[in-house]
Amino acid sequence: MSDLDEANDILNEFLVESYEGLDQLDLDLVELEQSGVTKDLIGRVFRCVHTIKGTCGFLGFGVLESVAHVGENLLSKVRDGSIAVTPELTSALLRLNDALRAMLVEIEEHGKEGDTDHSALILTLVRLADGPGAHSDDHHASDADTSNRAAEEPSPAPAASAPEAPPIVVPPLGQILMNSGEVSLADVAAAMHEQELVGSPPRVGEILVARGSTSAAAVKDALDTQQDARTGNVSDGSIRVDVALLDRLMNLVGELVLARNQILQCTASTADSTLLGTTQRLNLITSELQEGVMKTRMQPIGNVWSKFPRVVRDLAVTCGKQVTIQMEGAETELDKTIIEAIKDPLTHIVRNSVDHGIESPRDRVLNDKSPEGRLLLRAFHEGGQVNIEITDDGAGIDPARLRMKAVEKGLMTAEAAARLSDRESMHLIFAAGFSTAAKVTNVSGRGVGMDVVKTNIEKIGGTVDVTSVIGAGTTLRIKIPLTLAIIPGLIITSGKERFAIPQVSLLELVRIEHEEAKQRVEMIYDSPVYRLRGKLLPLVHLTQTLGLGRQPWPHEPGAIDQPLNIVVLQTDGISFGLVVDQINDTEEIVVKPLGKQLKGIAAFAGATIMGDGKVALILDVHGLAQRAGVLTGDRDRQAADQRNEQKGAGEPTQTLLLFGFGGTHRMALPLSEIARLEEFAPETVERTGRYDVVQYRDRIMPLVRLSEILDGVTSNAAAGDMLQVIVYAYEDQYVGLVVDRILDIVESAVTVQRRRRAGAVLGSAVIQDKVTDILDIRHLVHHLEDDFLTTTSLSDSREVVLHG
């Protein structure tokens, strides 16, 4: 935003607030005359005039400031009880209100207060302020003397109110001409200066025409534009709304969303084109209305951060430290309910960072640091969530010390502590009763706080994580949803009941055929796990966890021959698979609070009404993981053991996409080389030159059928089957590799046995106990016709991320 735009934004805010204040002033002055002086009433009247006087001084409106200052002096004496409220005084104050409003209108239209003579009003206000004995009808004091007394009032000159030159306030007509490119800022400034020299006539537009800066027709068009845009004054462009009314409006929109979902479900199978069109229109309008109402509830996180500089300053003085605070992304917006929920947790984290994180100036100097510590608050949107980071450059957190403190406080045994990784040790700070403070102070040390912070963040569907480097500092990262009222959710069925899972906790969906599940689901410590891309994923059966019955696992006797549906979820940094009977669909759900009978059940976060009018419970992913034992010590120990095994192996791991041809031919490709996986219907394939092509993202994407160009690769895909395509991206060009089927994504140590004459196939490796060819996609694409490539050639380097 330019300085000019910023100056005009400040002016508009001043006008809006001043108009609103003067509207209320009319009512308050009449009530003051009828009901007498009360502390609240006279205080409100005084503050209105005082605010206008103070702000217009900064903006350089000297006439408006001087008139408001005289009125402020009179109201000050009324507030002190020195002067009684009389009809004459009320009339004078109402005239003051009219004069201030008239000057605001002139400022809005022409950028200056106008040339109206307000000396008579000033004389009246001064006379009333001096009391009954100061006036008489024989005019002992001349008008000049009275004017001199008014001038001697302690009204600071505009230059004294604003040490810097006031910003240039361009009149609306000049702004319109500038936006249309007719004139420059220098032309408008020169015309305004000339207008000041010659007085009220002529206007800025007439001066610009006389100077040859623009034409009379352009000025007329600008005046018409200004007239069309004007709806009274600038205050008509905004309105103040009670928060309770917004909350009620949000609830009504939620009900409308539910009704929309029901209508969409009822009309999904209809053949009536008119009804379908009307339904889609309703869907669009409801979505736009929902988005608009949610925007009215959004507030910048800077509203919470505004008090932190004072908190940091006071706490630093108390602790004998030097700390500066920096804030980035203060304009990041969240729902008002989220803002209220994170206010206290953020305050506690900031206090903790100053008290525990940042060292004393002496210790910092000894460690070759600046004596002044730095605290950084950063907020940004990412992945449909708001990310908040609180970073200090203090001493950091020693994981070994955390483990020792946990053992000392009896939170775990020494053996259990020894098995914790450094990352797991960091999360000990969120344990109830845990503290590393050497002594209890009025700031911290009681072990109460960080556990409450974590609980409160998770209550609103958020997560909190901590990372630290000894000697360099600590960062706490908080991820929270934008709103709690309407959220996207995954609808699933289990035990003949439907449930909703907040999409913010969803990582991916996995479907395994029964025969494959019998081999891939393993039992470790009597708990089922699934090896997903080389990592053990704990499995939880939803029906069993909720007490809806027990279903045998695929390898157990009595298991039903049906696919295994796994919803991969994440909470508190731990991933687990939730096994459900059926995965239905994703839709936006309206969160309804649970009744008091269900509030104590940790597995549920709320309820929603589905399209058919039935109620579905919303699962609390964190509570469900706790109930299933995923977050207990056994699971942590398994994860630690798995990490220790990987560290002990010492082999680098690679993430690969596995795909197949024919019956048994398997190939692999580094996942980092892949842009997307797509499916195309056969009828979408076209032909150009010697290549099949499809239209993809406003590009013509050539399709490379590996079965046709690689020796030993045969395809058994039927002619009408959907094409399975691996999309490779180079700059802004796409190339599609057609394969029979996508098998899996694995992460494991891979040793490639290279071929003597490596072409498109670099070599072979044993992956998942099967021989697999490794494809060099860069070499393959390099030999495409140049017609398809937007660049003359690809990189000549054949860098491969696999280790041979």
PDB file of N, CA, C and O in Angstrom, residues 319-344:
ATOM      1  N   CYS A 319      12.142  -9.802  35.587  1.00  0.00           N
ATOM      2  CA  CYS A 319      13.159 -10.860  35.565  1.00  0.00           C
ATOM      3  C   CYS A 319      14.575 -10.317  35.361  1.00  0.00           C
ATOM      4  O   CYS A 319      15.529 -11.103  35.313  1.00  0.00           O
ATOM      5  N   GLY A 320      14.730  -9.001  35.199  1.00  0.00           N
ATOM      6  CA  GLY A 320      16.050  -8.428  34.972  1.00  0.00           C
ATOM      7  C   GLY A 320      16.633  -8.792  33.628  1.00  0.00           C
ATOM      8  O   GLY A 320      17.847  -9.017  33.502  1.00  0.00           O
ATOM      9  N   LYS A 321      15.784  -8.858  32.599  1.00  0.00           N
ATOM     10  CA  LYS A 321      16.241  -9.231  31.271  1.00  0.00           C
ATOM     11  C   LYS A 321      15.946  -8.116  30.271  1.00  0.00           C
ATOM     12  O   LYS A 321      15.165  -7.205  30.555  1.00  0.00           O
ATOM     13  N   GLN A 322      16.589  -8.226  29.117  1.00  0.00           N
ATOM     14  CA  GLN A 322      16.326  -7.295  28.014  1.00  0.00           C
ATOM     15  C   GLN A 322      15.726  -8.105  26.866  1.00  0.00           C
ATOM     16  O   GLN A 322      16.370  -8.997  26.329  1.00  0.00           O
ATOM     17  N   VAL A 323      14.492  -7.782  26.510  1.00  0.00           N
ATOM     18  CA  VAL A 323      13.787  -8.569  25.497  1.00  0.00           C
ATOM     19  C   VAL A 323      13.057  -7.632  24.545  1.00  0.00           C
ATOM     20  O   VAL A 323      12.385  -6.693  24.980  1.00  0.00           O
ATOM     21  N   THR A 324      13.215  -7.876  23.249  1.00  0.00           N
ATOM     22  CA  THR A 324      12.411  -7.183  22.236  1.00  0.00           C
ATOM     23  C   THR A 324      11.453  -8.189  21.613  1.00  0.00           C
ATOM     24  O   THR A 324      11.764  -9.380  21.499  1.00  0.00           O
ATOM     25  N   ILE A 325      10.307  -7.706  21.199  1.00  0.00           N
ATOM     26  CA  ILE A 325       9.306  -8.577  20.585  1.00  0.00           C
ATOM     27  C   ILE A 325       9.033  -8.108  19.172  1.00  0.00           C
ATOM     28  O   ILE A 325       8.932  -6.904  18.912  1.00  0.00           O
ATOM     29  N   GLN A 326       8.970  -9.052  18.255  1.00  0.00           N
ATOM     30  CA  GLN A 326       8.648  -8.765  16.860  1.00  0.00           C
ATOM     31  C   GLN A 326       7.431  -9.592  16.471  1.00  0.00           C
ATOM     32  O   GLN A 326       7.281 -10.733  16.914  1.00  0.00           O
ATOM     33  N   MET A 327       6.562  -9.014  15.646  1.00  0.00           N
ATOM     34  CA  MET A 327       5.336  -9.689  15.252  1.00  0.00           C
ATOM     35  C   MET A 327       5.186  -9.647  13.739  1.00  0.00           C
ATOM     36  O   MET A 327       5.274  -8.582  13.137  1.00  0.00           O
ATOM     37  N   GLU A 328       4.982 -10.815  13.142  1.00  0.00           N
ATOM     38  CA  GLU A 328       4.779 -10.928  11.704  1.00  0.00           C
ATOM     39  C   GLU A 328       3.425 -11.598  11.446  1.00  0.00           C
ATOM     40  O   GLU A 328       3.081 -12.571  12.104  1.00  0.00           O
ATOM     41  N   GLY A 329       2.686 -11.070  10.487  1.00  0.00           N
ATOM     42  CA  GLY A 329       1.398 -11.662  10.140  1.00  0.00           C
ATOM     43  C   GLY A 329       0.283 -11.292  11.089  1.00  0.00           C
ATOM     44  O   GLY A 329      -0.663 -12.065  11.265  1.00  0.00           O
ATOM     45  N   ALA A 330       0.378 -10.097  11.707  1.00  0.00           N
ATOM     46  CA  ALA A 330      -0.668  -9.672  12.646  1.00  0.00           C
ATOM     47  C   ALA A 330      -2.011  -9.506  11.962  1.00  0.00           C
ATOM     48  O   ALA A 330      -3.048  -9.518  12.623  1.00  0.00           O
ATOM     49  N   GLU A 331      -2.004  -9.381  10.630  1.00  0.00           N
ATOM     50  CA  GLU A 331      -3.266  -9.209   9.905  1.00  0.00           C
ATOM     51  C   GLU A 331      -3.958 -10.538   9.619  1.00  0.00           C
ATOM     52  O   GLU A 331      -5.077 -10.574   9.099  1.00  0.00           O
ATOM     53  N   THR A 332      -3.329 -11.673   9.965  1.00  0.00           N
ATOM     54  CA  THR A 332      -3.928 -12.988   9.749  1.00  0.00           C
ATOM     55  C   THR A 332      -5.239 -13.105  10.517  1.00  0.00           C
ATOM     56  O   THR A 332      -5.286 -12.847  11.716  1.00  0.00           O
ATOM     57  N   GLU A 333      -6.301 -13.528   9.841  1.00  0.00           N
ATOM     58  CA  GLU A 333      -7.629 -13.495  10.437  1.00  0.00           C
ATOM     59  C   GLU A 333      -8.080 -14.868  10.906  1.00  0.00           C
ATOM     60  O   GLU A 333      -7.771 -15.889  10.289  1.00  0.00           O
ATOM     61  N   LEU A 334      -8.818 -14.863  12.034  1.00  0.00           N
ATOM     62  CA  LEU A 334      -9.431 -16.066  12.575  1.00  0.00           C
ATOM     63  C   LEU A 334     -10.850 -15.744  13.000  1.00  0.00           C
ATOM     64  O   LEU A 334     -11.206 -14.581  13.188  1.00  0.00           O
ATOM     65  N   ASP A 335     -11.634 -16.795  13.187  1.00  0.00           N
ATOM     66  CA  ASP A 335     -12.980 -16.623  13.711  1.00  0.00           C
ATOM     67  C   ASP A 335     -12.903 -16.067  15.135  1.00  0.00           C
ATOM     68  O   ASP A 335     -11.995 -16.381  15.891  1.00  0.00           O
ATOM     69  N   LYS A 336     -13.885 -15.249  15.486  1.00  0.00           N
ATOM     70  CA  LYS A 336     -13.876 -14.593  16.793  1.00  0.00           C
ATOM     71  C   LYS A 336     -13.829 -15.605  17.939  1.00  0.00           C
ATOM     72  O   LYS A 336     -13.167 -15.385  18.951  1.00  0.00           O
ATOM     73  N   THR A 337     -14.533 -16.726  17.800  1.00  0.00           N
ATOM     74  CA  THR A 337     -14.515 -17.730  18.864  1.00  0.00           C
ATOM     75  C   THR A 337     -13.127 -18.344  19.038  1.00  0.00           C
ATOM     76  O   THR A 337     -12.711 -18.644  20.157  1.00  0.00           O
ATOM     77  N   ILE A 338     -12.400 -18.502  17.934  1.00  0.00           N
ATOM     78  CA  ILE A 338     -11.036 -19.026  18.010  1.00  0.00           C
ATOM     79  C   ILE A 338     -10.129 -17.997  18.681  1.00  0.00           C
ATOM     80  O   ILE A 338      -9.276 -18.345  19.511  1.00  0.00           O
ATOM     81  N   ILE A 339     -10.304 -16.727  18.328  1.00  0.00           N
ATOM     82  CA  ILE A 339      -9.512 -15.664  18.931  1.00  0.00           C
ATOM     83  C   ILE A 339      -9.652 -15.693  20.447  1.00  0.00           C
ATOM     84  O   ILE A 339      -8.666 -15.604  21.190  1.00  0.00           O
ATOM     85  N   GLU A 340     -10.877 -15.820  20.918  1.00  0.00           N
ATOM     86  CA  GLU A 340     -11.114 -15.839  22.365  1.00  0.00           C
ATOM     87  C   GLU A 340     -10.480 -17.071  23.002  1.00  0.00           C
ATOM     88  O   GLU A 340      -9.964 -17.016  24.119  1.00  0.00           O
ATOM     89  N   ALA A 341     -10.520 -18.212  22.295  1.00  0.00           N
ATOM     90  CA  ALA A 341     -10.012 -19.452  22.868  1.00  0.00           C
ATOM     91  C   ALA A 341      -8.494 -19.477  22.996  1.00  0.00           C
ATOM     92  O   ALA A 341      -7.952 -20.119  23.901  1.00  0.00           O
ATOM     93  N   ILE A 342      -7.772 -18.798  22.091  1.00  0.00           N
ATOM     94  CA  ILE A 342      -6.305 -18.880  22.108  1.00  0.00           C
ATOM     95  C   ILE A 342      -5.671 -17.736  22.878  1.00  0.00           C
ATOM     96  O   ILE A 342      -4.452 -17.706  23.043  1.00  0.00           O
ATOM     97  N   LYS A 343      -6.467 -16.789  23.362  1.00  0.00           N
ATOM     98  CA  LYS A 343      -5.900 -15.612  24.019  1.00  0.00           C
ATOM     99  C   LYS A 343      -5.057 -16.008  25.231  1.00  0.00           C
ATOM    100  O   LYS A 343      -3.884 -15.626  25.352  1.00  0.00           O
ATOM    101  N   ASP A 344      -5.619 -16.783  26.137  1.00  0.00           N
ATOM    102  CA  ASP A 344      -4.891 -17.166  27.351  1.00  0.00           C
ATOM    103  C   ASP A 344      -3.723 -18.110  27.069  1.00  0.00           C
ATOM    104  O   ASP A 344      -2.633 -17.936  27.633  1.00  0.00           O
TER     105      ASP A 344
END
